[in-house]
Amino acid sequence: MKNVTVIGAGTMGNGIAHVFAQSGYQVSLVDISQSSLDKALSTIEKNLMRMLKKEKITEAQKDETLANITTFTDLKDGVKNADLVVEAATENVDIKLSIFKDMDKYAPENAILATNTSSISITTIAAATNRPDKVIGMHFMNPVPVMKLVEIIKGYSTSNEVLQAVMETSKKLNKVPVEVNDYPGFVANRILMPMINEAIITLFEGVAGVEEIDTVMKLGMGHPMGPLQLADFIGLDVCLSILNVMYDGFKNPKYAPCPLLVNMVTAGKLGVKTGEGFYTYGESYKDMKVSEQFKK
Ligand code: CAA
């Protein structure tokens, strides 16, 4: 595997392009918006500069990584030489199905088609293509250059050969791949999202405040971020949509999203990306204060 195409230049897409390019793959980064592509390249450069300053990479490695990335606004051109395509577009089933139909049409016959979806069924996405045996989940974690895990999701029809190829490729990125089966929330979000939801319910019921809940989990359990801060970091809309996928998929009330989460998403308070969630944010996600709504 040499040529990798990444579809979508958002937070996850630029991180995925970064790690493949840094590991020597030729990366085609595709997005319909040229300004998103430009922003992605500048984010990748900024993250590489941070690694260079910390002497984790050399100047030459930084330049090689950037030189390994080519951008495209047309999917047809971007996937035509791909050995592997990793889709990291908007988390919306109709958008993903339409992209997979196009990827199936224009990518070489033997190319593996992977999705970075955090909750949509791999089996459903695979069924939209004529190569369901070559469709697989490659679920990276944010921030992609830092987090070691890639959750590899085997759809109902994914072949063992494709699974092994993707496991090996993930190791070449210096990541740790973990194989899981295709059920709602897979493993990462099936365990993470109920914890985040329970933290929101704990706040909603007035058991404790935002900082208190996050401090308990940071200092008591050694989590790098408290669950409310992490929810803001992931995006409250993303958390809500994953909880709904599990609620619908298992028909189990234990996954029902907290009404406070639903209200915040309806009000457009989505966390870091909108500048306000449980906290309000300045220039960086680290520059945060408890939101006025939750001040005592
Ligand atoms: N690119 C490259 N390097 C980066 C980076 C980036 N985007 N962001 C941070 N880093 C590096 C820093 O340079 C730093 O390196 P050193 O250890 O060499 O100093 C290291 O990562 C730690 O960063 P910071 O010192 O700036 O900050 P921190 O120690 O507070 O860590 C964090 C920041 C890594 C984000 C940490 O808070 C953390 O692990 N948070 C939890 C993240 C998490 O749970 N992610 C998964 C979310 S779920 C998901 O993504 C999937 C889903 O489906 C919802």
PDB file of C-alpha atoms in Angstrom, residues 61-264:
ATOM      1  CA  GLN A  61      10.816  15.086   8.054  1.00  0.00           C
ATOM      2  CA  LYS A  62       8.504  18.078   8.349  1.00  0.00           C
ATOM      3  CA  ASP A  63       9.206  19.074   4.729  1.00  0.00           C
ATOM      4  CA  GLU A  64       8.845  15.487   3.461  1.00  0.00           C
ATOM      5  CA  THR A  65       5.525  15.096   5.268  1.00  0.00           C
ATOM      6  CA  LEU A  66       4.129  18.245   3.660  1.00  0.00           C
ATOM      7  CA  ALA A  67       5.524  17.237   0.247  1.00  0.00           C
ATOM      8  CA  ASN A  68       3.706  13.874   0.530  1.00  0.00           C
ATOM      9  CA  ILE A  69       0.306  15.600   0.531  1.00  0.00           C
ATOM     10  CA  THR A  70      -1.546  16.691  -2.632  1.00  0.00           C
ATOM     11  CA  THR A  71      -4.978  18.289  -2.442  1.00  0.00           C
ATOM     12  CA  PHE A  72      -8.005  17.784  -4.704  1.00  0.00           C
ATOM     13  CA  THR A  73     -11.489  19.290  -4.838  1.00  0.00           C
ATOM     14  CA  ASP A  74     -12.712  16.564  -7.208  1.00  0.00           C
ATOM     15  CA  LEU A  75     -13.226  13.116  -5.657  1.00  0.00           C
ATOM     16  CA  LYS A  76     -12.888  11.378  -9.025  1.00  0.00           C
ATOM     17  CA  ASP A  77      -9.324  12.718  -9.506  1.00  0.00           C
ATOM     18  CA  GLY A  78      -8.418  12.249  -5.844  1.00  0.00           C
ATOM     19  CA  VAL A  79      -9.218   8.510  -5.647  1.00  0.00           C
ATOM     20  CA  LYS A  80      -8.071   7.355  -9.071  1.00  0.00           C
ATOM     21  CA  ASN A  81      -4.681   5.966  -7.910  1.00  0.00           C
ATOM     22  CA  ALA A  82      -5.690   4.953  -4.378  1.00  0.00           C
ATOM     23  CA  ASP A  83      -4.709   1.672  -2.742  1.00  0.00           C
ATOM     24  CA  LEU A  84      -6.662   2.721   0.349  1.00  0.00           C
ATOM     25  CA  VAL A  85      -9.297   5.430   0.765  1.00  0.00           C
ATOM     26  CA  VAL A  86     -10.131   6.694   4.260  1.00  0.00           C
ATOM     27  CA  GLU A  87     -13.391   8.633   4.361  1.00  0.00           C
ATOM     28  CA  ALA A  88     -13.630  11.241   7.120  1.00  0.00           C
ATOM     29  CA  ALA A  89     -16.473  13.410   5.857  1.00  0.00           C
ATOM     30  CA  THR A  90     -19.439  14.751   7.838  1.00  0.00           C
ATOM     31  CA  GLU A  91     -21.052  12.205  10.166  1.00  0.00           C
ATOM     32  CA  ASN A  92     -24.289  11.918   8.195  1.00  0.00           C
ATOM     33  CA  VAL A  93     -25.460   8.619   6.785  1.00  0.00           C
ATOM     34  CA  ASP A  94     -26.818  10.006   3.481  1.00  0.00           C
ATOM     35  CA  ILE A  95     -23.612  11.970   2.798  1.00  0.00           C
ATOM     36  CA  LYS A  96     -21.478   8.920   3.588  1.00  0.00           C
ATOM     37  CA  LEU A  97     -23.557   6.573   1.399  1.00  0.00           C
ATOM     38  CA  SER A  98     -23.309   8.973  -1.524  1.00  0.00           C
ATOM     39  CA  ILE A  99     -19.518   9.373  -1.066  1.00  0.00           C
ATOM     40  CA  PHE A 100     -19.069   5.584  -0.869  1.00  0.00           C
ATOM     41  CA  LYS A 101     -21.029   5.106  -4.097  1.00  0.00           C
ATOM     42  CA  ASP A 102     -18.662   7.590  -5.791  1.00  0.00           C
ATOM     43  CA  MET A 103     -15.574   6.062  -4.200  1.00  0.00           C
ATOM     44  CA  ASP A 104     -16.713   2.635  -5.417  1.00  0.00           C
ATOM     45  CA  LYS A 105     -17.213   4.007  -8.928  1.00  0.00           C
ATOM     46  CA  TYR A 106     -13.926   5.877  -9.289  1.00  0.00           C
ATOM     47  CA  ALA A 107     -11.337   4.130  -7.056  1.00  0.00           C
ATOM     48  CA  PRO A 108      -9.334   1.215  -8.540  1.00  0.00           C
ATOM     49  CA  GLU A 109     -11.133  -2.139  -8.314  1.00  0.00           C
ATOM     50  CA  ASN A 110      -8.783  -3.495  -5.652  1.00  0.00           C
ATOM     51  CA  ALA A 111      -8.721  -0.411  -3.435  1.00  0.00           C
ATOM     52  CA  ILE A 112      -9.828  -0.819   0.178  1.00  0.00           C
ATOM     53  CA  LEU A 113     -12.542   1.663   1.189  1.00  0.00           C
ATOM     54  CA  ALA A 114     -12.348   2.592   4.879  1.00  0.00           C
ATOM     55  CA  THR A 115     -14.514   4.944   6.912  1.00  0.00           C
ATOM     56  CA  ASN A 116     -13.606   6.904  10.027  1.00  0.00           C
ATOM     57  CA  THR A 117     -17.250   6.929  11.139  1.00  0.00           C
ATOM     58  CA  SER A 118     -17.701   7.042  14.912  1.00  0.00           C
ATOM     59  CA  SER A 119     -21.112   5.373  14.888  1.00  0.00           C
ATOM     60  CA  ILE A 120     -22.634   4.591  11.487  1.00  0.00           C
ATOM     61  CA  SER A 121     -22.881   0.877  10.658  1.00  0.00           C
ATOM     62  CA  ILE A 122     -19.996  -0.345   8.460  1.00  0.00           C
ATOM     63  CA  THR A 123     -22.313  -3.050   7.108  1.00  0.00           C
ATOM     64  CA  THR A 124     -24.813  -0.389   5.940  1.00  0.00           C
ATOM     65  CA  ILE A 125     -22.053   1.654   4.263  1.00  0.00           C
ATOM     66  CA  ALA A 126     -20.570  -1.488   2.650  1.00  0.00           C
ATOM     67  CA  ALA A 127     -23.973  -2.466   1.249  1.00  0.00           C
ATOM     68  CA  ALA A 128     -23.995   0.762  -0.812  1.00  0.00           C
ATOM     69  CA  THR A 129     -20.933  -0.484  -2.765  1.00  0.00           C
ATOM     70  CA  ASN A 130     -20.182  -3.370  -5.107  1.00  0.00           C
ATOM     71  CA  ARG A 131     -17.211  -4.401  -2.948  1.00  0.00           C
ATOM     72  CA  PRO A 132     -18.581  -4.933   0.589  1.00  0.00           C
ATOM     73  CA  ASP A 133     -15.679  -7.331   1.319  1.00  0.00           C
ATOM     74  CA  LYS A 134     -13.282  -4.374   0.884  1.00  0.00           C
ATOM     75  CA  VAL A 135     -15.143  -1.935   3.146  1.00  0.00           C
ATOM     76  CA  ILE A 136     -13.946  -1.522   6.738  1.00  0.00           C
ATOM     77  CA  GLY A 137     -14.008   0.931   9.658  1.00  0.00           C
ATOM     78  CA  MET A 138     -10.787   2.751  10.625  1.00  0.00           C
ATOM     79  CA  HIS A 139     -11.808   4.823  13.619  1.00  0.00           C
ATOM     80  CA  PHE A 140      -9.068   7.259  14.610  1.00  0.00           C
ATOM     81  CA  MET A 141      -9.238   9.300  17.823  1.00  0.00           C
ATOM     82  CA  ASN A 142      -8.851  13.062  18.183  1.00  0.00           C
ATOM     83  CA  PRO A 143      -6.133  14.476  18.196  1.00  0.00           C
ATOM     84  CA  VAL A 144      -5.084  11.928  15.579  1.00  0.00           C
ATOM     85  CA  PRO A 145      -1.307  12.643  15.638  1.00  0.00           C
ATOM     86  CA  VAL A 146      -1.291  12.002  19.415  1.00  0.00           C
ATOM     87  CA  MET A 147      -3.770   9.210  20.193  1.00  0.00           C
ATOM     88  CA  LYS A 148      -2.328   5.713  19.726  1.00  0.00           C
ATOM     89  CA  LEU A 149      -5.572   3.826  19.075  1.00  0.00           C
ATOM     90  CA  VAL A 150      -7.191   2.935  15.766  1.00  0.00           C
ATOM     91  CA  GLU A 151     -10.419   0.997  16.309  1.00  0.00           C
ATOM     92  CA  ILE A 152     -10.692  -1.350  13.309  1.00  0.00           C
ATOM     93  CA  ILE A 153     -14.289  -2.338  12.635  1.00  0.00           C
ATOM     94  CA  LYS A 154     -15.031  -5.457  10.653  1.00  0.00           C
ATOM     95  CA  GLY A 155     -18.348  -5.165   8.809  1.00  0.00           C
ATOM     96  CA  TYR A 156     -20.517  -8.226   8.239  1.00  0.00           C
ATOM     97  CA  SER A 157     -18.916  -8.861   4.828  1.00  0.00           C
ATOM     98  CA  THR A 158     -15.376  -7.505   5.395  1.00  0.00           C
ATOM     99  CA  SER A 159     -12.819 -10.123   4.298  1.00  0.00           C
ATOM    100  CA  ASN A 160     -10.054 -11.317   6.612  1.00  0.00           C
ATOM    101  CA  GLU A 161      -7.496 -10.324   3.987  1.00  0.00           C
ATOM    102  CA  VAL A 162      -8.708  -6.703   4.065  1.00  0.00           C
ATOM    103  CA  LEU A 163      -8.808  -6.757   7.880  1.00  0.00           C
ATOM    104  CA  GLN A 164      -5.180  -7.946   8.056  1.00  0.00           C
ATOM    105  CA  ALA A 165      -4.030  -5.364   5.465  1.00  0.00           C
ATOM    106  CA  VAL A 166      -5.621  -2.522   7.451  1.00  0.00           C
ATOM    107  CA  MET A 167      -4.248  -3.824  10.782  1.00  0.00           C
ATOM    108  CA  GLU A 168      -0.721  -3.908   9.264  1.00  0.00           C
ATOM    109  CA  THR A 169      -1.104  -0.451   7.735  1.00  0.00           C
ATOM    110  CA  SER A 170      -2.217   0.990  11.093  1.00  0.00           C
ATOM    111  CA  LYS A 171       0.917  -0.434  12.745  1.00  0.00           C
ATOM    112  CA  LYS A 172       3.038   1.278  10.068  1.00  0.00           C
ATOM    113  CA  LEU A 173       1.506   4.558  11.275  1.00  0.00           C
ATOM    114  CA  ASN A 174       2.925   3.744  14.713  1.00  0.00           C
ATOM    115  CA  LYS A 175      -0.613   3.233  16.003  1.00  0.00           C
ATOM    116  CA  VAL A 176      -2.142   0.336  17.913  1.00  0.00           C
ATOM    117  CA  PRO A 177      -5.037  -1.202  15.946  1.00  0.00           C
ATOM    118  CA  VAL A 178      -7.758  -3.041  17.867  1.00  0.00           C
ATOM    119  CA  GLU A 179     -10.202  -5.301  15.997  1.00  0.00           C
ATOM    120  CA  VAL A 180     -13.890  -5.035  16.908  1.00  0.00           C
ATOM    121  CA  ASN A 181     -17.182  -6.142  15.359  1.00  0.00           C
ATOM    122  CA  ASP A 182     -19.825  -3.920  13.817  1.00  0.00           C
ATOM    123  CA  TYR A 183     -22.461  -3.136  16.460  1.00  0.00           C
ATOM    124  CA  PRO A 184     -23.765   0.321  17.473  1.00  0.00           C
ATOM    125  CA  GLY A 185     -21.049   2.487  19.043  1.00  0.00           C
ATOM    126  CA  PHE A 186     -18.453  -0.245  18.301  1.00  0.00           C
ATOM    127  CA  VAL A 187     -16.365  -0.407  21.518  1.00  0.00           C
ATOM    128  CA  ALA A 188     -14.866   3.071  22.049  1.00  0.00           C
ATOM    129  CA  ASN A 189     -18.097   5.024  21.976  1.00  0.00           C
ATOM    130  CA  ARG A 190     -20.235   2.285  23.525  1.00  0.00           C
ATOM    131  CA  ILE A 191     -18.201   2.752  26.687  1.00  0.00           C
ATOM    132  CA  LEU A 192     -17.227   6.424  26.420  1.00  0.00           C
ATOM    133  CA  MET A 193     -20.625   7.925  25.553  1.00  0.00           C
ATOM    134  CA  PRO A 194     -22.610   6.435  28.480  1.00  0.00           C
ATOM    135  CA  MET A 195     -19.912   7.880  30.786  1.00  0.00           C
ATOM    136  CA  ILE A 196     -20.226  11.326  29.192  1.00  0.00           C
ATOM    137  CA  ASN A 197     -24.042  11.091  29.276  1.00  0.00           C
ATOM    138  CA  GLU A 198     -23.958  10.089  32.957  1.00  0.00           C
ATOM    139  CA  ALA A 199     -21.721  13.087  33.728  1.00  0.00           C
ATOM    140  CA  ILE A 200     -24.303  15.342  32.032  1.00  0.00           C
ATOM    141  CA  ILE A 201     -27.144  13.682  33.991  1.00  0.00           C
ATOM    142  CA  THR A 202     -25.133  14.212  37.205  1.00  0.00           C
ATOM    143  CA  LEU A 203     -24.882  17.934  36.358  1.00  0.00           C
ATOM    144  CA  PHE A 204     -28.565  18.085  35.269  1.00  0.00           C
ATOM    145  CA  GLU A 205     -29.700  16.588  38.587  1.00  0.00           C
ATOM    146  CA  GLY A 206     -27.619  19.121  40.523  1.00  0.00           C
ATOM    147  CA  VAL A 207     -25.401  16.546  42.189  1.00  0.00           C
ATOM    148  CA  ALA A 208     -22.329  18.686  41.456  1.00  0.00           C
ATOM    149  CA  GLY A 209     -21.097  21.528  39.226  1.00  0.00           C
ATOM    150  CA  VAL A 210     -19.158  21.351  35.940  1.00  0.00           C
ATOM    151  CA  GLU A 211     -15.697  21.812  37.458  1.00  0.00           C
ATOM    152  CA  GLU A 212     -16.453  19.464  40.353  1.00  0.00           C
ATOM    153  CA  ILE A 213     -17.565  16.626  38.037  1.00  0.00           C
ATOM    154  CA  ASP A 214     -14.543  17.066  35.774  1.00  0.00           C
ATOM    155  CA  THR A 215     -12.136  17.327  38.714  1.00  0.00           C
ATOM    156  CA  VAL A 216     -13.475  14.083  40.240  1.00  0.00           C
ATOM    157  CA  MET A 217     -12.795  12.198  37.021  1.00  0.00           C
ATOM    158  CA  LYS A 218      -9.433  13.888  36.292  1.00  0.00           C
ATOM    159  CA  LEU A 219      -7.893  13.595  39.723  1.00  0.00           C
ATOM    160  CA  GLY A 220      -9.784  10.538  40.957  1.00  0.00           C
ATOM    161  CA  MET A 221      -9.543   8.395  37.844  1.00  0.00           C
ATOM    162  CA  GLY A 222      -6.523   9.880  36.084  1.00  0.00           C
ATOM    163  CA  HIS A 223      -8.438  10.925  32.954  1.00  0.00           C
ATOM    164  CA  PRO A 224      -6.561  13.618  30.974  1.00  0.00           C
ATOM    165  CA  MET A 225      -9.823  15.584  30.535  1.00  0.00           C
ATOM    166  CA  GLY A 226     -12.994  15.473  32.611  1.00  0.00           C
ATOM    167  CA  PRO A 227     -16.060  14.008  30.810  1.00  0.00           C
ATOM    168  CA  LEU A 228     -17.759  17.414  30.337  1.00  0.00           C
ATOM    169  CA  GLN A 229     -14.597  18.974  28.920  1.00  0.00           C
ATOM    170  CA  LEU A 230     -14.157  15.919  26.687  1.00  0.00           C
ATOM    171  CA  ALA A 231     -17.773  16.242  25.485  1.00  0.00           C
ATOM    172  CA  ASP A 232     -17.037  19.866  24.491  1.00  0.00           C
ATOM    173  CA  PHE A 233     -13.803  18.716  22.781  1.00  0.00           C
ATOM    174  CA  ILE A 234     -15.576  15.984  20.782  1.00  0.00           C
ATOM    175  CA  GLY A 235     -18.603  18.224  19.993  1.00  0.00           C
ATOM    176  CA  LEU A 236     -21.940  17.973  21.804  1.00  0.00           C
ATOM    177  CA  ASP A 237     -23.747  17.349  18.500  1.00  0.00           C
ATOM    178  CA  VAL A 238     -21.437  14.387  17.826  1.00  0.00           C
ATOM    179  CA  CYS A 239     -22.056  12.996  21.347  1.00  0.00           C
ATOM    180  CA  LEU A 240     -25.819  13.356  20.885  1.00  0.00           C
ATOM    181  CA  SER A 241     -25.807  11.698  17.498  1.00  0.00           C
ATOM    182  CA  ILE A 242     -23.723   8.729  18.757  1.00  0.00           C
ATOM    183  CA  LEU A 243     -26.026   8.270  21.779  1.00  0.00           C
ATOM    184  CA  ASN A 244     -29.048   8.312  19.452  1.00  0.00           C
ATOM    185  CA  VAL A 245     -27.461   5.676  17.203  1.00  0.00           C
ATOM    186  CA  MET A 246     -26.994   3.412  20.262  1.00  0.00           C
ATOM    187  CA  TYR A 247     -30.453   4.234  21.662  1.00  0.00           C
ATOM    188  CA  ASP A 248     -32.088   3.342  18.320  1.00  0.00           C
ATOM    189  CA  GLY A 249     -29.762   0.437  17.570  1.00  0.00           C
ATOM    190  CA  PHE A 250     -30.168  -1.389  20.899  1.00  0.00           C
ATOM    191  CA  LYS A 251     -33.692  -0.102  21.706  1.00  0.00           C
ATOM    192  CA  ASN A 252     -32.391   0.311  25.229  1.00  0.00           C
ATOM    193  CA  PRO A 253     -33.310   3.331  27.430  1.00  0.00           C
ATOM    194  CA  LYS A 254     -29.906   3.238  29.115  1.00  0.00           C
ATOM    195  CA  TYR A 255     -28.502   5.058  26.058  1.00  0.00           C
ATOM    196  CA  ALA A 256     -31.192   7.794  26.068  1.00  0.00           C
ATOM    197  CA  PRO A 257     -29.425  11.177  25.798  1.00  0.00           C
ATOM    198  CA  CYS A 258     -29.828  13.520  28.782  1.00  0.00           C
ATOM    199  CA  PRO A 259     -32.422  16.265  28.040  1.00  0.00           C
ATOM    200  CA  LEU A 260     -29.774  18.876  28.968  1.00  0.00           C
ATOM    201  CA  LEU A 261     -27.516  17.589  26.159  1.00  0.00           C
ATOM    202  CA  VAL A 262     -30.453  17.746  23.724  1.00  0.00           C
ATOM    203  CA  ASN A 263     -31.230  21.332  24.804  1.00  0.00           C
ATOM    204  CA  MET A 264     -27.622  22.474  24.451  1.00  0.00           C
TER     205      MET A 264
END
